[in-house]
Amino acid sequence: MASGPSEFGIIEQYFRRPTVRDDVLLGVGDDCALVQPPPGQALAMTIDTSVAGRHFPEQTAPRAIGHKVLAVSISDLAAMGAEPAWATLSLSLPEAEPRWLEAFAAGLWELADRFGVALVGGDTVRGPLVITTQLHGFVPEALALRRGGARPGDRIFVTGTLGGAARALELLQGGIEPAAALRRQLDLPEPRIEAGVGLRGIATAAIDLSDGLAADLGHILKASAAGATIDAAQLPIAEGVRNGIAEEHAVELALGGGDDYELCFTVPPGWDDTFADLGVPVSCIGVIEQEPGLRVRTASGIAEWGRGGWDHFG
Ligand code: ADP
Ligand code: MG
């Protein structure tokens, strides 16, 4: 860190704050953080690395980058039904640019404060823009939402809306600035912690949507040794996605586009669809079946969704 503030200046100025969590015994500033896990709960741990130009467009506002790198980790905990607690942050920066750091930290802290996350440590180095967040949280072990519990007859739900982030990215890649509401879905995903916790004891399986509904539901199907049919007409396609594109393309974005950070979960057939307050609307989009594979019902029949997208048959 030759230019701008020093490594320790950066840590002091942007990433060291008094913690509001009393389970943080020692935060930023020593060789390790010391934290006190609650008795009787499992520790849920996740780590994600975001590479500029690969996991977010190079020109993304630094505030949005700060939000998103933490949001993707919080989303993983949501998908387990866990509550977030402690984060560590590894920052590789090409240069120590105070305005960039200020905005990045503001985005990170806004989300951390809202979800009760304490930043307890990290690492700061010079290099290409690569950001790794590790997040720890808690869940009673028996109530953790795993991927492998879906059974034939279970219905499949998703929170929120789909395809908005993918449409925004597609527009950006075509040199077009997306409408603000679409752009927000790409830059500022909202992790669904309230939904994950509310689904403890209800959902048989859950996953968060980072790679796209078809791929991520595919992980549930594989772990559960099952298949599914989803109904294209029931997909909650985000507002603005359909503007100027064919319906089939909108459905493809909802199924194949990534970065939604909604939850996909399954519930047993007897469930009456009344969820405690999950903090977000949910949509029933299909059903788990015995026959392996992912099928999509559209107006023109049933199509298999394969690795490369649509694989029409019958
Ligand atoms: P060490 O060399 O002992 O690993 P460092 O000099 O890398 O420690 O970091 C000093 C302190 O600052 C440590 O407590 C570390 O966890 C913390 N830290 C370093 N970078 C960050 C960061 N980007 N965000 C939060 N804490 C950080
Ligand atoms: Mg040390």
Short mmCIF file of C-alpha atoms and ligand atoms in Angstrom, two decimals:
data_model
loop_
_atom_site.label_atom_id
_atom_site.label_comp_id
_atom_site.label_asym_id
_atom_site.label_seq_id
_atom_site.Cartn_x
_atom_site.Cartn_y
_atom_site.Cartn_z
CA MET A 1 0.00 0.00 0.00
CA ALA A 2 2.38 2.71 -1.15
CA SER A 3 -0.15 5.35 -2.23
CA GLY A 4 -2.84 6.86 0.02
CA PRO A 5 -3.30 5.67 3.58
CA SER A 6 -1.16 2.82 4.90
CA GLU A 7 -2.51 -0.68 5.44
CA PHE A 8 -3.01 0.03 9.13
CA GLY A 9 -4.46 3.46 8.36
CA ILE A 10 -7.04 1.79 6.14
CA ILE A 11 -7.99 -0.73 8.80
CA GLU A 12 -8.24 1.95 11.52
CA GLN A 13 -10.17 4.39 9.42
CA TYR A 14 -12.63 2.19 7.60
CA PHE A 15 -12.89 -1.23 9.17
CA ARG A 16 -12.41 -0.85 12.90
CA ARG A 17 -15.52 0.15 14.78
CA PRO A 18 -16.81 -0.46 18.28
CA THR A 19 -18.86 -3.65 18.12
CA VAL A 20 -22.43 -3.76 19.27
CA ARG A 21 -22.42 -7.53 19.79
CA ASP A 22 -21.59 -8.73 23.29
CA ASP A 23 -20.51 -12.12 21.92
CA VAL A 24 -17.46 -10.41 20.39
CA LEU A 25 -14.81 -10.64 23.10
CA LEU A 26 -12.07 -9.12 20.94
CA GLY A 27 -12.51 -7.62 17.48
CA VAL A 28 -10.20 -5.98 14.93
CA GLY A 29 -6.68 -5.19 16.12
CA ASP A 30 -5.08 -8.34 17.51
CA ASP A 31 -3.75 -11.48 15.84
CA CYS A 32 -7.12 -13.16 16.09
CA ALA A 33 -10.63 -12.19 16.98
CA LEU A 34 -12.18 -13.88 20.01
CA VAL A 35 -15.87 -14.67 19.89
CA GLN A 36 -18.26 -16.59 22.12
CA PRO A 37 -20.57 -19.00 20.27
CA PRO A 38 -23.97 -19.48 21.92
CA PRO A 39 -24.41 -22.82 23.70
CA GLY A 40 -26.57 -25.41 21.99
CA GLN A 41 -26.40 -23.99 18.48
CA ALA A 42 -24.39 -25.09 15.49
CA LEU A 43 -21.93 -22.63 13.99
CA ALA A 44 -22.79 -21.95 10.32
CA MET A 45 -19.80 -20.81 8.25
CA THR A 46 -19.54 -19.58 4.67
CA ILE A 47 -16.92 -17.84 2.52
CA ASP A 48 -17.20 -16.14 -0.88
CA THR A 49 -14.69 -14.47 -3.14
CA SER A 50 -15.69 -11.74 -5.60
CA VAL A 51 -13.34 -10.87 -8.45
CA ALA A 52 -13.86 -7.50 -10.20
CA GLY A 53 -15.02 -8.00 -13.77
CA ARG A 54 -16.10 -11.52 -13.04
CA HIS A 55 -18.46 -11.40 -10.07
CA PHE A 56 -19.42 -7.76 -10.51
CA PRO A 57 -18.96 -5.36 -13.45
CA GLU A 58 -15.72 -3.32 -13.16
CA GLN A 59 -17.68 -0.06 -13.15
CA THR A 60 -19.91 -1.06 -10.21
CA ALA A 61 -20.24 1.73 -7.65
CA PRO A 62 -17.97 0.98 -4.65
CA ARG A 63 -20.89 1.36 -2.26
CA ALA A 64 -22.73 -1.39 -4.15
CA ILE A 65 -19.62 -3.60 -4.08
CA GLY A 66 -19.44 -3.21 -0.28
CA HIS A 67 -23.10 -4.15 -0.01
CA LYS A 68 -22.96 -7.08 -2.38
CA VAL A 69 -19.87 -8.85 -1.07
CA LEU A 70 -21.49 -9.11 2.35
CA ALA A 71 -24.99 -9.72 0.98
CA VAL A 72 -23.90 -12.90 -0.83
CA SER A 73 -22.52 -14.33 2.43
CA ILE A 74 -25.58 -13.34 4.45
CA SER A 75 -27.68 -14.98 1.75
CA ASP A 76 -25.85 -18.28 2.26
CA LEU A 77 -26.71 -18.20 5.96
CA ALA A 78 -30.33 -17.36 5.09
CA ALA A 79 -30.44 -20.48 2.93
CA MET A 80 -29.47 -22.57 5.98
CA GLY A 81 -32.03 -20.93 8.24
CA ALA A 82 -29.11 -19.43 10.20
CA GLU A 83 -28.70 -15.99 11.73
CA PRO A 84 -25.54 -14.03 10.89
CA ALA A 85 -23.12 -12.87 13.57
CA TRP A 86 -19.43 -12.38 12.73
CA ALA A 87 -17.68 -11.49 9.49
CA THR A 88 -14.08 -11.32 8.36
CA LEU A 89 -13.03 -9.45 5.25
CA SER A 90 -10.06 -10.03 2.96
CA LEU A 91 -9.44 -7.05 0.69
CA SER A 92 -7.02 -7.09 -2.22
CA LEU A 93 -6.87 -3.57 -3.67
CA PRO A 94 -4.92 -2.19 -6.64
CA GLU A 95 -4.57 1.12 -4.76
CA ALA A 96 -5.72 2.67 -1.50
CA GLU A 97 -8.11 5.28 -2.87
CA PRO A 98 -9.83 7.04 0.07
CA ARG A 99 -13.03 7.88 -1.82
CA TRP A 100 -13.38 4.30 -3.02
CA LEU A 101 -12.69 2.92 0.46
CA GLU A 102 -15.13 5.34 2.10
CA ALA A 103 -17.99 4.33 -0.22
CA PHE A 104 -17.13 0.61 -0.10
CA ALA A 105 -17.07 0.68 3.71
CA ALA A 106 -20.36 2.63 3.83
CA GLY A 107 -22.10 -0.05 1.75
CA LEU A 108 -20.64 -2.82 3.87
CA TRP A 109 -21.48 -1.21 7.22
CA GLU A 110 -25.01 -0.28 6.22
CA LEU A 111 -25.81 -3.94 5.57
CA ALA A 112 -23.75 -5.22 8.52
CA ASP A 113 -25.60 -2.90 10.92
CA ARG A 114 -28.98 -3.86 9.53
CA PHE A 115 -28.27 -7.58 10.00
CA GLY A 116 -26.42 -7.33 13.30
CA VAL A 117 -23.13 -8.48 11.77
CA ALA A 118 -19.88 -7.55 13.54
CA LEU A 119 -16.75 -7.26 11.38
CA VAL A 120 -14.20 -8.93 13.64
CA GLY A 121 -11.11 -9.12 11.44
CA GLY A 122 -9.63 -9.45 8.01
CA ASP A 123 -6.66 -8.95 5.79
CA THR A 124 -5.64 -6.03 3.57
CA VAL A 125 -3.19 -6.42 0.69
CA ARG A 126 -2.25 -4.76 -2.59
CA GLY A 127 -3.25 -6.68 -5.70
CA PRO A 128 -6.05 -6.94 -8.24
CA LEU A 129 -9.49 -6.01 -6.88
CA VAL A 130 -10.56 -9.23 -5.16
CA ILE A 131 -12.74 -9.28 -2.07
CA THR A 132 -13.40 -12.26 0.16
CA THR A 133 -15.96 -12.27 2.93
CA GLN A 134 -16.30 -14.98 5.49
CA LEU A 135 -19.39 -15.05 7.64
CA HIS A 136 -20.28 -17.04 10.74
CA GLY A 137 -23.73 -17.44 12.23
CA PHE A 138 -25.87 -19.79 14.29
CA VAL A 139 -28.65 -22.24 13.79
CA PRO A 140 -30.02 -24.99 16.03
CA GLU A 141 -28.53 -28.02 14.28
CA ALA A 142 -31.81 -29.94 13.96
CA LEU A 143 -33.47 -26.94 12.28
CA ALA A 144 -30.80 -26.16 9.68
CA LEU A 145 -32.25 -26.05 6.14
CA ARG A 146 -30.27 -28.46 4.01
CA ARG A 147 -30.44 -29.20 0.31
CA GLY A 148 -31.19 -32.89 0.54
CA GLY A 149 -34.63 -33.06 2.17
CA ALA A 150 -36.99 -32.49 -0.77
CA ARG A 151 -39.41 -35.38 -1.45
CA PRO A 152 -41.79 -36.13 -4.36
CA GLY A 153 -45.01 -34.20 -3.80
CA ASP A 154 -43.30 -31.30 -2.02
CA ARG A 155 -44.13 -27.97 -3.59
CA ILE A 156 -41.39 -25.58 -4.67
CA PHE A 157 -41.43 -21.92 -3.67
CA VAL A 158 -39.24 -18.89 -4.27
CA THR A 159 -39.07 -15.61 -2.37
CA GLY A 160 -39.27 -12.23 -4.10
CA THR A 161 -38.76 -11.88 -7.83
CA LEU A 162 -36.46 -13.42 -10.43
CA GLY A 163 -34.47 -12.34 -13.46
CA GLY A 164 -33.96 -8.67 -12.58
CA ALA A 165 -30.24 -8.94 -11.88
CA ALA A 166 -29.63 -11.00 -15.02
CA ARG A 167 -31.56 -8.54 -17.20
CA ALA A 168 -29.63 -5.61 -15.73
CA LEU A 169 -26.33 -7.39 -16.42
CA GLU A 170 -27.38 -8.26 -19.95
CA LEU A 171 -28.24 -4.60 -20.65
CA LEU A 172 -24.94 -3.39 -19.18
CA GLN A 173 -23.03 -5.89 -21.30
CA GLY A 174 -24.83 -4.49 -24.35
CA GLY A 175 -23.72 -0.98 -23.40
CA ILE A 176 -27.17 0.10 -22.15
CA GLU A 177 -27.71 1.55 -18.66
CA PRO A 178 -30.59 -0.37 -17.06
CA ALA A 179 -33.46 1.45 -15.33
CA ALA A 180 -32.63 2.24 -11.70
CA ALA A 181 -34.97 -0.42 -10.28
CA LEU A 182 -33.35 -3.13 -12.39
CA ARG A 183 -29.85 -1.92 -11.63
CA ARG A 184 -30.63 -2.11 -7.90
CA GLN A 185 -31.52 -5.78 -8.24
CA LEU A 186 -28.06 -6.49 -9.62
CA ASP A 187 -26.13 -4.20 -7.26
CA LEU A 188 -28.07 -4.33 -4.00
CA PRO A 189 -29.56 -7.80 -3.44
CA GLU A 190 -31.46 -8.14 -0.17
CA PRO A 191 -30.54 -11.28 1.81
CA ARG A 192 -33.59 -13.21 3.06
CA ILE A 193 -32.61 -13.94 6.67
CA GLU A 194 -36.12 -13.42 8.01
CA ALA A 195 -37.48 -15.92 5.48
CA GLY A 196 -34.78 -18.50 6.25
CA VAL A 197 -35.40 -18.31 9.99
CA GLY A 198 -39.18 -18.36 9.43
CA LEU A 199 -38.85 -21.54 7.36
CA ARG A 200 -37.11 -23.50 10.14
CA GLY A 201 -39.17 -26.60 10.80
CA ILE A 202 -41.29 -25.95 7.68
CA ALA A 203 -39.06 -26.21 4.59
CA THR A 204 -37.76 -29.67 3.69
CA ALA A 205 -34.92 -28.17 1.61
CA ALA A 206 -33.61 -24.71 0.77
CA ILE A 207 -30.94 -22.97 -1.28
CA ASP A 208 -30.18 -19.37 -2.20
CA LEU A 209 -30.25 -18.36 -5.85
CA SER A 210 -26.78 -17.24 -6.89
CA ASP A 211 -26.27 -19.12 -10.16
CA GLY A 212 -29.87 -19.06 -11.37
CA LEU A 213 -33.03 -20.92 -10.40
CA ALA A 214 -32.51 -23.88 -12.74
CA ALA A 215 -28.93 -24.50 -11.61
CA ASP A 216 -29.59 -23.94 -7.92
CA LEU A 217 -32.83 -25.91 -7.82
CA GLY A 218 -30.77 -28.54 -9.64
CA HIS A 219 -28.54 -28.76 -6.54
CA ILE A 220 -31.62 -29.45 -4.38
CA LEU A 221 -32.78 -32.10 -6.87
CA LYS A 222 -29.39 -33.80 -6.92
CA ALA A 223 -28.99 -33.75 -3.13
CA SER A 224 -32.57 -35.00 -2.72
CA ALA A 225 -32.33 -37.63 -5.51
CA ALA A 226 -35.46 -36.22 -7.13
CA GLY A 227 -36.71 -34.24 -10.14
CA ALA A 228 -39.17 -31.41 -10.62
CA THR A 229 -41.56 -29.67 -12.95
CA ILE A 230 -41.88 -25.94 -12.71
CA ASP A 231 -44.60 -23.84 -14.24
CA ALA A 232 -43.25 -20.92 -16.29
CA ALA A 233 -46.48 -18.97 -15.82
CA GLN A 234 -45.96 -18.99 -12.03
CA LEU A 235 -42.40 -17.59 -12.10
CA PRO A 236 -42.37 -14.21 -10.30
CA ILE A 237 -40.49 -12.36 -13.03
CA ALA A 238 -39.15 -9.04 -11.75
CA GLU A 239 -40.73 -5.80 -12.87
CA GLY A 240 -39.01 -4.28 -15.86
CA VAL A 241 -37.51 -7.57 -17.09
CA ARG A 242 -40.19 -8.00 -19.76
CA ASN A 243 -39.67 -4.51 -21.21
CA GLY A 244 -38.71 -4.88 -24.85
CA ILE A 245 -38.02 -8.62 -24.82
CA ALA A 246 -39.99 -11.75 -25.76
CA GLU A 247 -41.75 -13.68 -22.99
CA GLU A 248 -39.57 -16.73 -23.67
CA HIS A 249 -36.46 -14.62 -23.08
CA ALA A 250 -37.89 -13.28 -19.80
CA VAL A 251 -38.55 -16.85 -18.67
CA GLU A 252 -35.00 -17.81 -19.63
CA LEU A 253 -33.63 -14.96 -17.51
CA ALA A 254 -35.74 -16.04 -14.54
CA LEU A 255 -34.59 -19.66 -14.92
CA GLY A 256 -31.03 -19.29 -16.07
CA GLY A 257 -29.92 -15.85 -14.87
CA GLY A 258 -27.89 -15.56 -11.69
CA ASP A 259 -27.49 -13.09 -8.84
CA ASP A 260 -31.09 -13.02 -7.62
CA TYR A 261 -30.14 -13.99 -4.05
CA GLU A 262 -33.70 -15.08 -3.35
CA LEU A 263 -34.42 -18.35 -1.54
CA CYS A 264 -35.80 -21.44 -3.27
CA PHE A 265 -37.35 -23.92 -0.85
CA THR A 266 -39.65 -26.91 -0.73
CA VAL A 267 -42.54 -27.65 1.62
CA PRO A 268 -44.43 -30.92 2.20
CA PRO A 269 -47.75 -31.41 0.40
CA GLY A 270 -49.88 -31.03 3.54
CA TRP A 271 -48.66 -27.51 4.20
CA ASP A 272 -51.46 -24.97 3.86
CA ASP A 273 -49.27 -22.22 2.38
CA THR A 274 -49.64 -19.93 5.34
CA PHE A 275 -46.17 -18.86 6.30
CA ALA A 276 -45.37 -16.85 9.36
CA ASP A 277 -44.12 -13.44 8.36
CA LEU A 278 -41.19 -14.18 6.08
CA GLY A 279 -40.62 -10.50 5.33
CA VAL A 280 -41.05 -11.06 1.60
CA PRO A 281 -43.77 -12.44 -0.71
CA VAL A 282 -43.34 -16.05 -1.84
CA SER A 283 -44.56 -17.80 -4.99
CA CYS A 284 -45.30 -21.48 -5.54
CA ILE A 285 -43.60 -22.33 -8.83
CA GLY A 286 -43.73 -26.11 -9.11
CA VAL A 287 -43.55 -29.53 -7.57
CA ILE A 288 -40.91 -32.12 -6.70
CA GLU A 289 -41.27 -35.41 -8.57
CA GLN A 290 -39.69 -38.83 -8.50
CA GLU A 291 -38.48 -38.72 -12.12
CA PRO A 292 -35.02 -37.09 -12.27
CA GLY A 293 -34.46 -33.92 -14.30
CA LEU A 294 -35.90 -30.43 -14.40
CA ARG A 295 -38.96 -29.88 -16.57
CA VAL A 296 -40.62 -26.57 -17.36
CA ARG A 297 -44.28 -26.28 -18.33
CA THR A 298 -44.96 -23.46 -20.79
CA ALA A 299 -47.91 -22.57 -23.03
CA SER A 300 -46.34 -24.72 -25.75
CA GLY A 301 -45.95 -27.84 -23.65
CA ILE A 302 -43.36 -29.33 -21.32
CA ALA A 303 -39.65 -28.83 -22.02
CA GLU A 304 -36.61 -30.25 -20.33
CA TRP A 305 -34.16 -27.66 -19.02
CA GLY A 306 -30.68 -28.97 -19.80
CA ARG A 307 -27.21 -27.68 -19.14
CA GLY A 308 -27.29 -25.41 -22.17
CA GLY A 309 -30.79 -24.09 -21.53
CA TRP A 310 -33.97 -25.29 -23.23
CA ASP A 311 -34.10 -28.78 -24.63
CA HIS A 312 -37.56 -28.98 -26.17
CA PHE A 313 -39.33 -32.25 -26.48
CA GLY A 314 -42.92 -33.34 -26.88
P1 ADP B 1 -1.78 -10.19 11.20
O1 ADP B 1 -0.57 -9.79 10.41
O2 ADP B 1 -1.51 -10.49 12.64
O3 ADP B 1 -2.60 -11.25 10.53
P2 ADP B 1 -2.85 -7.83 10.12
O4 ADP B 1 -1.73 -6.88 10.25
O5 ADP B 1 -3.11 -8.47 8.82
O6 ADP B 1 -2.71 -8.92 11.25
O7 ADP B 1 -4.17 -7.10 10.59
C1 ADP B 1 -4.23 -6.39 11.79
C2 ADP B 1 -5.61 -6.45 12.37
O8 ADP B 1 -6.53 -5.83 11.48
C3 ADP B 1 -6.11 -7.88 12.56
O9 ADP B 1 -6.93 -7.89 13.72
C4 ADP B 1 -6.94 -8.12 11.33
O10 ADP B 1 -7.95 -9.07 11.59
C5 ADP B 1 -7.50 -6.74 11.07
N1 ADP B 1 -7.78 -6.47 9.64
C6 ADP B 1 -6.90 -6.43 8.61
N2 ADP B 1 -7.51 -6.10 7.46
C7 ADP B 1 -8.82 -5.96 7.75
C8 ADP B 1 -9.98 -5.66 6.99
N3 ADP B 1 -9.94 -5.43 5.68
N4 ADP B 1 -11.17 -5.62 7.64
C9 ADP B 1 -11.25 -5.87 8.96
N5 ADP B 1 -10.20 -6.13 9.75
C10 ADP B 1 -8.99 -6.19 9.14
MG MG B 2 -0.47 -11.65 13.57
#
